[in-house]
Amino acid sequence: MWNWEYSLQILPELLIALRMTITATVGGFALACVGGLLLALAARSRRKPLALAAKVLTEFVRNTPLLVQIFLLYYSLPLMTNISLSAFTVGMIGLGLHYSTYLSEVYRSGIEAIPKGQWEAATALNFSKARTWFSIVLPQAIPPIVPVMGNYLIVMFKETPILSAITLVELLLTAKNIASVSYRVFEPYTMVGILFLLISFPASLLVRRLEIKLNRQRGL
Amino acid sequence: MDVTVMSMLPLLLEGAKVTVLVAVLSGIVAFAAAVTAGLCKLSRWWVVRTATAVYVEVFRGTSLLVQLFWLYFALPFLGVELPKLLAAVLAVGLNYGAYGSEIVRSSILAVPKGQWEAAIALNMTPYERMTRIIFPQAFLRMLPPFGNLMIELIKSTSLVYFITLADLTYQAMLLRNNYYPMTPYIFSLLLLFYFVMAYTVSLCTRWVERKAAAGRM
C-alpha cells in the first residue's frame, strides 16, 4: 500500500515546500513579536481611546478564525484599494496580525509580573519613560516569557497550511499538487504529517527544557 | 446595489447551523478524548501511557488541516471512507482532545494530595476515588482552560470548508462567487458571525464558572 520508491521520489519537492512553510512562519512570527509588543503597550496607554482600541482589536481578532481574516485581506484589498499583495505577503501579514493579539497577552503577563518597586525605582532615578521601558521593564519581562513565545512559534508553524487557501505554495498545497498529478494521495499527505511532526515535536521538547531551565534559574 | 445584508442572511444562517453542529459534535468528541487521554496519561501501566503519549504528540505535532486532509482524502486509500461530517468531527475533535488532555491531566494533579489520602483512608476503590472525590474538584479547574479551548475549536471549524462541508465559510465563498464586488462586505459579515459565536461561548463559560464555583472555592 505504501510505496517507498514514490515517497522518496517526492521528498525533494516537499522539502523545498517545507522551506516556504518555515519562511512564512518565521516572517509571521517576527511581525507578531513586534505587533504584540505594540498592542501590549497600547493597551496600557494612559490615552483611553488608544487603550480601548487596542483591547477591542485584540478581542475581535482573537475570537475570529485566521482563515477568514486571511480571505478578507487577500480578496478585499485589491477591490478596496489599488494594492495587490502576493499570497506570501498577505499570508505573513495575516499570521502576524492574528498572533500579535495572542503575543500581546503574553507580553502583558510578563510586564505585570514586574514588581512595583522597579517602576518606583525608575521614577526615583528620574528615568525617562522610554528608558524605563527599555532598560528596566522589558529586559526583565521578556526572558521569562520566552518559552511561551516559543510555543506560539510552534503553533504558528502548524497553522501555515491554512495559507494554501490563498494559493501560497507551502507544504500542504505542494502535496495536493503532487497528488493531483500522480493520483497517489496517501503518501504525499502522510509525508506532510511526518514532516510537521519531525519539526514540531523536537521543537516542543526544546521549549519544555528551556522552560525548566529558566524556572530553575529563577529558583522556582 | 440591490443586494443587502437581509438577502445574504438566510444563506449565512444555513451555514451557521452546520458550523454550530460541527462545533458541538467535535466539542463532545474533544471532551471525551481529553478526559480519556488525560486519565490514561496518569495510568499505572506504561503501555497505556505510551499509547496515549503517541496519540497526543501526533495530533498536537501535526497541523489540524493536514489531519483533516489525511482523514478525508488519504484514508480512503486504506479502504476507509468517511462521510464529510464524520471526517470533520473526528479531525477537529481528536485534535482538540489532544490539547485538552493536558488540561485534564494537570487539573487532576492539582487536586491537593490530602484529598487522595483521605479517599484512600476511607477505603474507597480507585474508581470511587476518581469519580466522587478527585474528578469533581479537578473539573472546576478545567473549566476556564476548556472555555478557551472551545473558542479555538469554534474558529478552527472554518477549516471544514476545505472538504466542502457547507459551513459558514463555505456559504460565504458561494455568496462571494455571486456578488464578487461585495467581497469585503461578505467577509466582514462572516467575521462578525464567528465573533458572536465565540463570544457567546466565552460569556457562557464565565457564567458556568461562577455557578460551579459558588460555595466551593
GROMACS .gro file of C-alpha atoms in nm:
model
  437
    1MET     CA    1   0.000   0.000   0.000
    2TRP     CA    2   0.278   0.237   0.098
    3ASN     CA    3   0.512   0.292  -0.194
    4TRP     CA    4   0.863   0.370  -0.066
    5GLU     CA    5   1.009   0.448  -0.405
    6TYR     CA    6   0.739   0.705  -0.474
    7SER     CA    7   0.774   0.858  -0.128
    8LEU     CA    8   1.146   0.913  -0.176
    9GLN     CA    9   1.084   1.049  -0.521
   10ILE     CA   10   0.851   1.324  -0.396
   11LEU     CA   11   1.062   1.405  -0.090
   12PRO     CA   12   1.284   1.674  -0.251
   13GLU     CA   13   0.981   1.868  -0.372
   14LEU     CA   14   0.825   1.852  -0.026
   15LEU     CA   15   1.147   1.970   0.135
   16ILE     CA   16   1.152   2.277  -0.090
   17ALA     CA   17   0.793   2.345   0.014
   18LEU     CA   18   0.891   2.298   0.377
   19ARG     CA   19   1.136   2.584   0.335
   20MET     CA   20   0.848   2.804   0.220
   21THR     CA   21   0.641   2.696   0.519
   22ILE     CA   22   0.927   2.783   0.754
   23THR     CA   23   0.995   3.119   0.589
   24ALA     CA   24   0.629   3.219   0.620
   25THR     CA   25   0.627   3.108   0.984
   26VAL     CA   26   0.943   3.299   1.076
   27GLY     CA   27   0.829   3.613   0.891
   28GLY     CA   28   0.484   3.599   1.050
   29PHE     CA   29   0.637   3.539   1.392
   30ALA     CA   30   0.870   3.839   1.361
   31LEU     CA   31   0.570   4.057   1.274
   32ALA     CA   32   0.371   3.910   1.562
   33CYS     CA   33   0.653   3.980   1.811
   34VAL     CA   34   0.663   4.348   1.715
   35GLY     CA   35   0.284   4.381   1.676
   36GLY     CA   36   0.222   4.204   2.005
   37LEU     CA   37   0.453   4.440   2.192
   38LEU     CA   38   0.288   4.745   2.032
   39LEU     CA   39  -0.058   4.612   2.123
   40ALA     CA   40   0.051   4.539   2.480
   41LEU     CA   41   0.196   4.888   2.517
   42ALA     CA   42  -0.111   5.047   2.359
   43ALA     CA   43  -0.343   4.858   2.595
   44ARG     CA   44  -0.151   5.008   2.890
   45SER     CA   45  -0.151   5.356   2.744
   46ARG     CA   46  -0.288   5.643   2.950
   47ARG     CA   47  -0.472   5.769   2.642
   48LYS     CA   48  -0.807   5.600   2.691
   49PRO     CA   49  -0.919   5.580   2.325
   50LEU     CA   50  -0.589   5.417   2.225
   51ALA     CA   51  -0.608   5.163   2.507
   52LEU     CA   52  -0.969   5.085   2.425
   53ALA     CA   53  -0.896   5.045   2.055
   54ALA     CA   54  -0.612   4.802   2.132
   55LYS     CA   55  -0.836   4.596   2.360
   56VAL     CA   56  -1.126   4.584   2.113
   57LEU     CA   57  -0.896   4.488   1.826
   58THR     CA   58  -0.738   4.213   2.037
   59GLU     CA   59  -1.076   4.067   2.139
   60PHE     CA   60  -1.210   4.076   1.786
   61VAL     CA   61  -0.908   3.925   1.614
   62ARG     CA   62  -0.870   3.655   1.880
   63ASN     CA   63  -1.232   3.550   1.853
   64THR     CA   64  -1.246   3.511   1.476
   65PRO     CA   65  -1.084   3.250   1.250
   66LEU     CA   66  -0.745   3.312   1.092
   67LEU     CA   67  -0.874   3.160   0.767
   68VAL     CA   68  -1.146   3.424   0.728
   69GLN     CA   69  -0.908   3.705   0.823
   70ILE     CA   70  -0.670   3.591   0.552
   71PHE     CA   71  -0.954   3.568   0.300
   72LEU     CA   72  -1.062   3.919   0.392
   73LEU     CA   73  -0.711   4.057   0.348
   74TYR     CA   74  -0.633   3.870   0.031
   75TYR     CA   75  -0.957   3.913  -0.159
   76SER     CA   76  -1.074   4.256  -0.050
   77LEU     CA   77  -0.755   4.460  -0.058
   78PRO     CA   78  -0.742   4.462  -0.439
   79LEU     CA   79  -1.110   4.558  -0.452
   80MET     CA   80  -1.091   4.838  -0.199
   81THR     CA   81  -0.751   4.979  -0.289
   82ASN     CA   82  -0.517   4.952  -0.580
   83ILE     CA   83  -0.280   4.744  -0.375
   84SER     CA   84  -0.248   4.385  -0.478
   85LEU     CA   85  -0.016   4.190  -0.250
   86SER     CA   86   0.130   3.848  -0.314
   87ALA     CA   87  -0.011   3.546  -0.133
   88PHE     CA   88   0.314   3.523   0.061
   89THR     CA   89   0.295   3.883   0.188
   90VAL     CA   90  -0.073   3.854   0.278
   91GLY     CA   91  -0.008   3.521   0.449
   92MET     CA   92   0.270   3.666   0.660
   93ILE     CA   93   0.069   3.977   0.750
   94GLY     CA   94  -0.235   3.764   0.835
   95LEU     CA   95  -0.038   3.526   1.056
   96GLY     CA   96   0.148   3.819   1.212
   97LEU     CA   97  -0.166   4.018   1.287
   98HIS     CA   98  -0.355   3.719   1.424
   99TYR     CA   99  -0.077   3.608   1.654
  100SER     CA  100   0.019   3.956   1.768
  101THR     CA  101  -0.307   3.953   1.965
  102TYR     CA  102  -0.200   3.629   2.136
  103LEU     CA  103   0.151   3.756   2.199
  104SER     CA  104   0.021   4.084   2.341
  105GLU     CA  105  -0.139   3.879   2.620
  106VAL     CA  106   0.193   3.706   2.677
  107TYR     CA  107   0.379   4.038   2.696
  108ARG     CA  108   0.111   4.166   2.929
  109SER     CA  109   0.165   3.878   3.172
  110GLY     CA  110   0.540   3.939   3.160
  111ILE     CA  111   0.501   4.311   3.223
  112GLU     CA  112   0.254   4.262   3.505
  113ALA     CA  113   0.499   4.030   3.679
  114ILE     CA  114   0.750   4.315   3.725
  115PRO     CA  115   0.745   4.422   4.092
  116LYS     CA  116   0.610   4.768   4.160
  117GLY     CA  117   0.937   4.868   4.326
  118GLN     CA  118   1.109   4.853   3.989
  119TRP     CA  119   0.878   5.120   3.850
  120GLU     CA  120   0.923   5.331   4.159
  121ALA     CA  121   1.299   5.295   4.137
  122ALA     CA  122   1.289   5.414   3.776
  123THR     CA  123   1.084   5.717   3.881
  124ALA     CA  124   1.321   5.786   4.170
  125LEU     CA  125   1.617   5.773   3.933
  126ASN     CA  126   1.434   6.021   3.711
  127PHE     CA  127   1.444   5.783   3.411
  128SER     CA  128   1.251   5.885   3.104
  129LYS     CA  129   0.955   5.673   3.001
  130ALA     CA  130   1.141   5.513   2.712
  131ARG     CA  131   1.442   5.440   2.928
  132THR     CA  132   1.220   5.285   3.197
  133TRP     CA  133   1.070   5.051   2.940
  134PHE     CA  134   1.384   4.958   2.754
  135SER     CA  135   1.640   4.947   3.036
  136ILE     CA  136   1.430   4.825   3.325
  137VAL     CA  137   1.093   4.672   3.239
  138LEU     CA  138   1.137   4.481   2.913
  139PRO     CA  139   1.478   4.324   2.993
  140GLN     CA  140   1.313   4.168   3.297
  141ALA     CA  141   0.974   4.098   3.143
  142ILE     CA  142   1.087   3.918   2.828
  143PRO     CA  143   1.319   3.633   2.941
  144PRO     CA  144   1.052   3.454   3.150
  145ILE     CA  145   0.802   3.464   2.860
  146VAL     CA  146   1.042   3.324   2.600
  147PRO     CA  147   0.915   2.964   2.639
  148VAL     CA  148   0.553   3.077   2.591
  149MET     CA  149   0.655   3.267   2.281
  150GLY     CA  150   0.837   2.957   2.161
  151ASN     CA  151   0.513   2.763   2.196
  152TYR     CA  152   0.332   3.018   1.983
  153LEU     CA  153   0.605   2.990   1.720
  154ILE     CA  154   0.529   2.616   1.702
  155VAL     CA  155   0.154   2.683   1.692
  156MET     CA  156   0.206   2.926   1.404
  157PHE     CA  157   0.415   2.673   1.217
  158LYS     CA  158   0.124   2.431   1.235
  159GLU     CA  159  -0.120   2.696   1.112
  160THR     CA  160   0.065   2.769   0.788
  161PRO     CA  161  -0.125   2.502   0.585
  162ILE     CA  162  -0.421   2.742   0.606
  163LEU     CA  163  -0.228   2.972   0.374
  164SER     CA  164  -0.271   2.715   0.097
  165ALA     CA  165  -0.625   2.858   0.072
  166ILE     CA  166  -0.484   3.175  -0.082
  167THR     CA  167  -0.258   2.974  -0.314
  168LEU     CA  168   0.061   3.008  -0.112
  169VAL     CA  169   0.256   2.705  -0.228
  170GLU     CA  170   0.357   2.567   0.111
  171LEU     CA  171   0.373   2.202   0.220
  172LEU     CA  172   0.007   2.109   0.200
  173LEU     CA  173  -0.061   2.272  -0.135
  174THR     CA  174   0.253   2.110  -0.277
  175ALA     CA  175   0.130   1.771  -0.155
  176LYS     CA  176  -0.208   1.843  -0.312
  177ASN     CA  177  -0.041   1.935  -0.642
  178ILE     CA  178   0.172   1.621  -0.636
  179ALA     CA  179  -0.137   1.412  -0.563
  180SER     CA  180  -0.336   1.563  -0.846
  181VAL     CA  181  -0.063   1.475  -1.095
  182SER     CA  182   0.017   1.124  -0.977
  183TYR     CA  183  -0.324   1.022  -0.843
  184ARG     CA  184  -0.145   0.889  -0.538
  185VAL     CA  185  -0.284   1.072  -0.238
  186PHE     CA  186  -0.183   0.854   0.053
  187GLU     CA  187   0.194   0.909   0.052
  188PRO     CA  188   0.204   1.290  -0.003
  189TYR     CA  189  -0.040   1.371   0.278
  190THR     CA  190   0.119   1.123   0.516
  191MET     CA  191   0.465   1.263   0.440
  192VAL     CA  192   0.340   1.615   0.513
  193GLY     CA  193   0.217   1.496   0.851
  194ILE     CA  194   0.550   1.329   0.924
  195LEU     CA  195   0.746   1.640   0.823
  196PHE     CA  196   0.536   1.855   1.054
  197LEU     CA  197   0.585   1.609   1.337
  198LEU     CA  198   0.961   1.589   1.275
  199ILE     CA  199   0.994   1.961   1.333
  200SER     CA  200   0.730   2.049   1.588
  201PHE     CA  201   0.784   1.758   1.827
  202PRO     CA  202   1.158   1.816   1.888
  203ALA     CA  203   1.088   2.191   1.896
  204SER     CA  204   0.829   2.148   2.170
  205LEU     CA  205   1.070   1.928   2.369
  206LEU     CA  206   1.330   2.205   2.341
  207VAL     CA  207   1.080   2.463   2.463
  208ARG     CA  208   0.989   2.242   2.759
  209ARG     CA  209   1.357   2.208   2.851
  210LEU     CA  210   1.409   2.581   2.821
  211GLU     CA  211   1.111   2.636   3.049
  212ILE     CA  212   1.253   2.405   3.316
  213LYS     CA  213   1.593   2.569   3.289
  214LEU     CA  214   1.451   2.922   3.322
  215ASN     CA  215   1.237   2.820   3.619
  216ARG     CA  216   1.542   2.675   3.789
  217GLN     CA  217   1.738   2.997   3.730
  218ARG     CA  218   1.465   3.194   3.897
  219GLY     CA  219   1.460   2.946   4.182
  220LEU     CA  220   1.114   2.806   4.110
  221MET     CA  221  -2.666   4.783  -0.504
  222ASP     CA  222  -2.971   4.565  -0.467
  223VAL     CA  223  -2.808   4.302  -0.251
  224THR     CA  224  -2.842   4.379   0.114
  225VAL     CA  225  -2.746   4.211   0.435
  226MET     CA  226  -3.100   4.084   0.460
  227SER     CA  227  -3.072   3.888   0.139
  228MET     CA  228  -2.745   3.731   0.248
  229LEU     CA  229  -2.859   3.632   0.594
  230PRO     CA  230  -3.059   3.319   0.507
  231LEU     CA  231  -2.764   3.154   0.334
  232LEU     CA  232  -2.523   3.251   0.611
  233LEU     CA  233  -2.763   3.128   0.878
  234GLU     CA  234  -2.785   2.798   0.691
  235GLY     CA  235  -2.406   2.778   0.712
  236ALA     CA  236  -2.407   2.884   1.075
  237LYS     CA  237  -2.624   2.583   1.155
  238VAL     CA  238  -2.363   2.349   1.007
  239THR     CA  239  -2.085   2.532   1.188
  240VAL     CA  240  -2.269   2.501   1.520
  241LEU     CA  241  -2.337   2.132   1.452
  242VAL     CA  242  -1.970   2.062   1.375
  243ALA     CA  243  -1.861   2.267   1.678
  244VAL     CA  244  -2.097   2.090   1.918
  245LEU     CA  245  -2.022   1.738   1.792
  246SER     CA  246  -1.648   1.789   1.778
  247GLY     CA  247  -1.663   1.961   2.117
  248ILE     CA  248  -1.816   1.644   2.259
  249VAL     CA  249  -1.554   1.425   2.089
  250ALA     CA  250  -1.279   1.659   2.211
  251PHE     CA  251  -1.401   1.649   2.571
  252ALA     CA  252  -1.436   1.270   2.570
  253ALA     CA  253  -1.091   1.228   2.412
  254ALA     CA  254  -0.937   1.480   2.652
  255VAL     CA  255  -1.075   1.309   2.964
  256THR     CA  256  -0.982   0.962   2.838
  257ALA     CA  257  -0.632   1.063   2.732
  258GLY     CA  258  -0.581   1.276   3.043
  259LEU     CA  259  -0.667   0.982   3.269
  260CYS     CA  260  -0.468   0.735   3.059
  261LYS     CA  261  -0.159   0.956   3.091
  262LEU     CA  262  -0.182   0.906   3.466
  263SER     CA  263  -0.217   0.530   3.429
  264ARG     CA  264  -0.002   0.284   3.622
  265TRP     CA  265   0.079   0.084   3.306
  266TRP     CA  266   0.348   0.220   3.080
  267VAL     CA  267   0.182   0.068   2.771
  268VAL     CA  268  -0.127   0.282   2.826
  269ARG     CA  269   0.084   0.591   2.899
  270THR     CA  270   0.297   0.542   2.588
  271ALA     CA  271   0.000   0.480   2.359
  272THR     CA  272  -0.167   0.795   2.491
  273ALA     CA  273   0.153   0.997   2.450
  274VAL     CA  274   0.172   0.885   2.088
  275TYR     CA  275  -0.187   0.996   2.025
  276VAL     CA  276  -0.131   1.332   2.193
  277GLU     CA  277   0.200   1.409   2.025
  278VAL     CA  278   0.084   1.304   1.679
  279PHE     CA  279  -0.229   1.516   1.694
  280ARG     CA  280  -0.054   1.812   1.855
  281GLY     CA  281   0.256   1.785   1.642
  282THR     CA  282   0.090   1.785   1.302
  283SER     CA  283  -0.141   2.050   1.170
  284LEU     CA  284  -0.520   2.027   1.204
  285LEU     CA  285  -0.567   2.097   0.836
  286VAL     CA  286  -0.322   1.820   0.749
  287GLN     CA  287  -0.514   1.582   0.977
  288LEU     CA  288  -0.839   1.680   0.810
  289PHE     CA  289  -0.691   1.618   0.466
  290TRP     CA  290  -0.544   1.290   0.581
  291LEU     CA  291  -0.872   1.163   0.725
  292TYR     CA  292  -1.080   1.273   0.431
  293PHE     CA  293  -0.855   1.232   0.127
  294ALA     CA  294  -0.584   0.982   0.227
  295LEU     CA  295  -0.775   0.736   0.446
  296PRO     CA  296  -0.990   0.606   0.157
  297PHE     CA  297  -0.666   0.460   0.016
  298LEU     CA  298  -0.658   0.235   0.320
  299GLY     CA  299  -1.013   0.129   0.239
  300VAL     CA  300  -1.176   0.354   0.500
  301GLU     CA  301  -1.411   0.606   0.351
  302LEU     CA  302  -1.557   0.857   0.596
  303PRO     CA  303  -1.853   1.084   0.527
  304LYS     CA  304  -1.762   1.455   0.527
  305LEU     CA  305  -1.928   1.537   0.857
  306LEU     CA  306  -1.767   1.242   1.036
  307ALA     CA  307  -1.421   1.324   0.899
  308ALA     CA  308  -1.463   1.687   1.008
  309VAL     CA  309  -1.586   1.599   1.357
  310LEU     CA  310  -1.312   1.338   1.408
  311ALA     CA  311  -1.032   1.565   1.290
  312VAL     CA  312  -1.139   1.866   1.497
  313GLY     CA  313  -1.243   1.657   1.798
  314LEU     CA  314  -0.930   1.443   1.816
  315ASN     CA  315  -0.705   1.744   1.756
  316TYR     CA  316  -0.854   1.950   2.037
  317GLY     CA  317  -0.887   1.637   2.253
  318ALA     CA  318  -0.509   1.605   2.237
  319TYR     CA  319  -0.467   1.964   2.358
  320GLY     CA  320  -0.738   1.914   2.621
  321SER     CA  321  -0.571   1.603   2.764
  322GLU     CA  322  -0.301   1.823   2.918
  323ILE     CA  323  -0.569   2.033   3.083
  324VAL     CA  324  -0.732   1.723   3.233
  325ARG     CA  325  -0.401   1.577   3.347
  326SER     CA  326  -0.273   1.892   3.513
  327SER     CA  327  -0.611   1.965   3.676
  328ILE     CA  328  -0.620   1.618   3.830
  329LEU     CA  329  -0.264   1.651   3.955
  330ALA     CA  330  -0.353   1.990   4.102
  331VAL     CA  331  -0.607   1.840   4.342
  332PRO     CA  332  -0.441   1.857   4.686
  333LYS     CA  333  -0.269   1.536   4.797
  334GLY     CA  334  -0.469   1.526   5.117
  335GLN     CA  335  -0.781   1.458   4.914
  336TRP     CA  336  -0.623   1.146   4.764
  337GLU     CA  337  -0.504   1.033   5.103
  338ALA     CA  338  -0.844   1.094   5.260
  339ALA     CA  339  -1.011   0.888   4.988
  340ILE     CA  340  -0.766   0.605   5.048
  341ALA     CA  341  -0.815   0.632   5.424
  342LEU     CA  342  -1.191   0.599   5.370
  343ASN     CA  343  -1.117   0.275   5.185
  344MET     CA  344  -1.266   0.394   4.856
  345THR     CA  345  -1.196   0.196   4.543
  346PRO     CA  346  -0.982   0.375   4.280
  347TYR     CA  347  -1.298   0.419   4.071
  348GLU     CA  348  -1.494   0.578   4.355
  349ARG     CA  349  -1.196   0.792   4.446
  350MET     CA  350  -1.174   0.932   4.096
  351THR     CA  351  -1.544   0.979   4.024
  352ARG     CA  352  -1.654   1.107   4.364
  353ILE     CA  353  -1.358   1.293   4.509
  354ILE     CA  354  -1.088   1.383   4.260
  355PHE     CA  355  -1.262   1.444   3.929
  356PRO     CA  356  -1.539   1.677   4.057
  357GLN     CA  357  -1.274   1.901   4.210
  358ALA     CA  358  -1.045   1.882   3.910
  359PHE     CA  359  -1.340   1.964   3.685
  360LEU     CA  360  -1.370   2.314   3.835
  361ARG     CA  361  -1.009   2.383   3.746
  362MET     CA  362  -1.067   2.256   3.392
  363LEU     CA  363  -1.349   2.498   3.312
  364PRO     CA  364  -1.159   2.817   3.227
  365PRO     CA  365  -0.898   2.649   3.004
  366PHE     CA  366  -1.167   2.435   2.841
  367GLY     CA  367  -1.363   2.752   2.765
  368ASN     CA  368  -1.061   2.892   2.583
  369LEU     CA  369  -1.014   2.565   2.400
  370MET     CA  370  -1.377   2.570   2.285
  371ILE     CA  371  -1.326   2.917   2.135
  372GLU     CA  372  -1.022   2.791   1.946
  373LEU     CA  373  -1.229   2.494   1.835
  374ILE     CA  374  -1.513   2.708   1.700
  375LYS     CA  375  -1.267   2.915   1.500
  376SER     CA  376  -1.098   2.605   1.365
  377THR     CA  377  -1.427   2.467   1.232
  378SER     CA  378  -1.382   2.716   0.946
  379LEU     CA  379  -1.128   2.465   0.810
  380VAL     CA  380  -1.402   2.213   0.725
  381TYR     CA  381  -1.467   2.441   0.430
  382PHE     CA  382  -1.166   2.270   0.271
  383ILE     CA  383  -1.350   1.937   0.247
  384THR     CA  384  -1.653   2.124   0.105
  385LEU     CA  385  -1.872   2.081   0.408
  386ALA     CA  386  -2.134   2.356   0.371
  387ASP     CA  387  -2.040   2.556   0.681
  388LEU     CA  388  -2.040   2.934   0.731
  389THR     CA  389  -1.716   2.994   0.545
  390TYR     CA  390  -1.831   2.777   0.256
  391GLN     CA  391  -2.159   2.969   0.222
  392ALA     CA  392  -1.972   3.298   0.233
  393MET     CA  393  -1.749   3.178  -0.051
  394LEU     CA  394  -2.062   3.089  -0.250
  395LEU     CA  395  -2.205   3.435  -0.186
  396ARG     CA  396  -1.876   3.582  -0.297
  397ASN     CA  397  -1.900   3.399  -0.628
  398ASN     CA  398  -2.236   3.560  -0.690
  399TYR     CA  399  -2.168   3.909  -0.560
  400TYR     CA  400  -1.799   3.950  -0.628
  401PRO     CA  401  -1.776   4.331  -0.573
  402MET     CA  402  -1.921   4.286  -0.226
  403THR     CA  403  -1.634   4.065  -0.112
  404PRO     CA  404  -1.509   4.293   0.170
  405TYR     CA  405  -1.862   4.324   0.297
  406ILE     CA  406  -1.929   3.949   0.292
  407PHE     CA  407  -1.611   3.858   0.475
  408SER     CA  408  -1.668   4.128   0.737
  409LEU     CA  409  -2.014   3.990   0.797
  410LEU     CA  410  -1.862   3.642   0.822
  411LEU     CA  411  -1.612   3.759   1.084
  412LEU     CA  412  -1.898   3.911   1.280
  413PHE     CA  413  -2.085   3.578   1.272
  414TYR     CA  414  -1.786   3.391   1.412
  415PHE     CA  415  -1.724   3.661   1.669
  416VAL     CA  416  -2.078   3.636   1.801
  417MET     CA  417  -2.049   3.258   1.834
  418ALA     CA  418  -1.710   3.264   2.003
  419TYR     CA  419  -1.808   3.548   2.233
  420THR     CA  420  -2.127   3.369   2.336
  421VAL     CA  421  -1.918   3.071   2.442
  422SER     CA  422  -1.681   3.289   2.639
  423LEU     CA  423  -1.973   3.457   2.820
  424CYS     CA  424  -2.127   3.115   2.889
  425THR     CA  425  -1.805   2.974   3.035
  426ARG     CA  426  -1.775   3.273   3.264
  427TRP     CA  427  -2.132   3.216   3.381
  428VAL     CA  428  -2.082   2.841   3.434
  429GLU     CA  429  -1.758   2.909   3.619
  430ARG     CA  430  -1.937   3.141   3.860
  431LYS     CA  431  -2.220   2.892   3.912
  432ALA     CA  432  -1.990   2.595   3.959
  433ALA     CA  433  -1.753   2.776   4.191
  434ALA     CA  434  -2.029   2.915   4.414
  435GLY     CA  435  -1.972   2.792   4.768
  436ARG     CA  436  -1.687   2.565   4.665
  437MET     CA  437  -1.371   2.761   4.609
   0.00000   0.00000   0.00000
